[in-house]
Amino acid sequence: MEPNIKNIAVLTSGGDAPGMNAAIRAVVRTGIYHGINMFGVMQGYQGLITDNIKPMDARSVSNILHLGGTILKTARCLEFKTDEGQQIAYNNLKKNDIDGLVVIGGDGTFTGAKRFSETFGVKVIGIPGTIDNDLVGSDFTLGYDTAINTVIEAIDKIRDTADAHDRLFFIEVMGRDSGCIALRSSIASGAEAVLLPERETSVTELINKLALGAATKKSSSIVIVAEGHKQGGAYDIAKKVKETFDHYDTKVTILGHLQRGGSPSSFDRILGSRLGFAAVNALIAGETEQMVGLKGNEIKLTSIREALTAHSFKLEPDLMEMTEVLSI
């Protein structure tokens, strides 16, 4: 079937996530396979405004599957939120005869894409690329699996020194509004407690749990704190616990942007490839303002509007219960 799209551009925006390069590669090569001219936009929406748009061929995306970050770079662009900025971006798309756009990023990226498409009629497909795993419409977002593996590897190393010194470690992980990383990494690393934005846990409850572990001769304890917990970050909570519970020598580790980097896992390489392939096929089929996502191991389309307005991702109840049962 002759594609109704002749020129497609791809960009990455917002925070980077492992697997973005796999998605870029799949977008570019799928488009070329169908006879479409492919372009890469450097530095996200900023590149649309500055006309930093480059032609890409199949060799432009060689040997990038294993790389973290994004070869297209990324930036947060306040100017794109304005009417004037979006008009400039649209003019640059028209100048380059681009009639389809694939955007890879999180909710901020999708919010900009939705408004851009609604205002100017640009055909847009989104790929969920965020380690937070907080977009409705995909069981897993790009980079989430790699981030969890990175966190687990760090916690395993911290556990060694915690055991050696009878220490209590508070480990802060990313998750301002979502406890997905904290929840899964706590189970996989055998943490004694996890503090999530989605669940109220008082300092008193935490101290009681730690005291029970100490009474049953636990030699060390690991507490994972999602950065968006209502009681504060790891330093704040560690200070409050230390004031009334001094059984352990208390330490704090904030993993920070360590979680964003590194070579993507095989899962994220495959997911990025599947989503990139599906995004181009969706544009060819005439779809727009849709997000491609993984649902039950099948690639499904969800409207970008729904992915944004239904921002109520629920943590798995069985995993929530397991954090209590398996940490005794």
Tab-separated table of N, CA, C and O in Angstrom, residues 22 29 52 66 79 85 131 184 206 264:
chain	number	residue	atom	x	y	z
A	22	ALA	N	16.846	2.694	20.637
A	22	ALA	CA	16.226	1.563	19.946
A	22	ALA	C	14.962	2.006	19.224
A	22	ALA	O	14.689	1.569	18.093
A	29	ARG	N	14.280	3.225	10.381
A	29	ARG	CA	14.405	2.122	9.419
A	29	ARG	C	13.046	1.630	8.921
A	29	ARG	O	12.928	1.212	7.762
A	52	ASN	N	16.618	22.757	13.716
A	52	ASN	CA	17.740	21.813	13.803
A	52	ASN	C	17.216	20.425	13.431
A	52	ASN	O	17.113	19.524	14.255
A	66	HIS	N	22.619	-0.349	21.823
A	66	HIS	CA	23.180	-0.582	23.155
A	66	HIS	C	23.454	0.706	23.926
A	66	HIS	O	23.872	0.661	25.085
A	79	GLU	N	9.700	27.706	25.291
A	79	GLU	CA	9.173	28.484	24.169
A	79	GLU	C	8.115	27.706	23.395
A	79	GLU	O	7.168	28.285	22.851
A	85	GLY	N	5.916	30.130	19.778
A	85	GLY	CA	6.891	29.067	19.607
A	85	GLY	C	6.350	27.938	18.757
A	85	GLY	O	7.064	27.403	17.882
A	131	ILE	N	11.189	6.652	32.563
A	131	ILE	CA	11.509	5.586	33.523
A	131	ILE	C	10.468	5.474	34.616
A	131	ILE	O	10.442	4.486	35.353
A	184	ARG	N	8.748	-2.054	42.739
A	184	ARG	CA	9.344	-3.262	42.146
A	184	ARG	C	10.775	-3.486	42.630
A	184	ARG	O	11.186	-4.623	42.858
A	206	LEU	N	6.783	3.174	60.241
A	206	LEU	CA	8.085	2.712	59.753
A	206	LEU	C	8.969	2.283	60.915
A	206	LEU	O	9.622	1.232	60.859
A	264	PRO	N	20.612	0.034	27.770
A	264	PRO	CA	19.267	-0.491	28.004
A	264	PRO	C	19.245	-2.010	28.098
A	264	PRO	O	20.042	-2.698	27.453
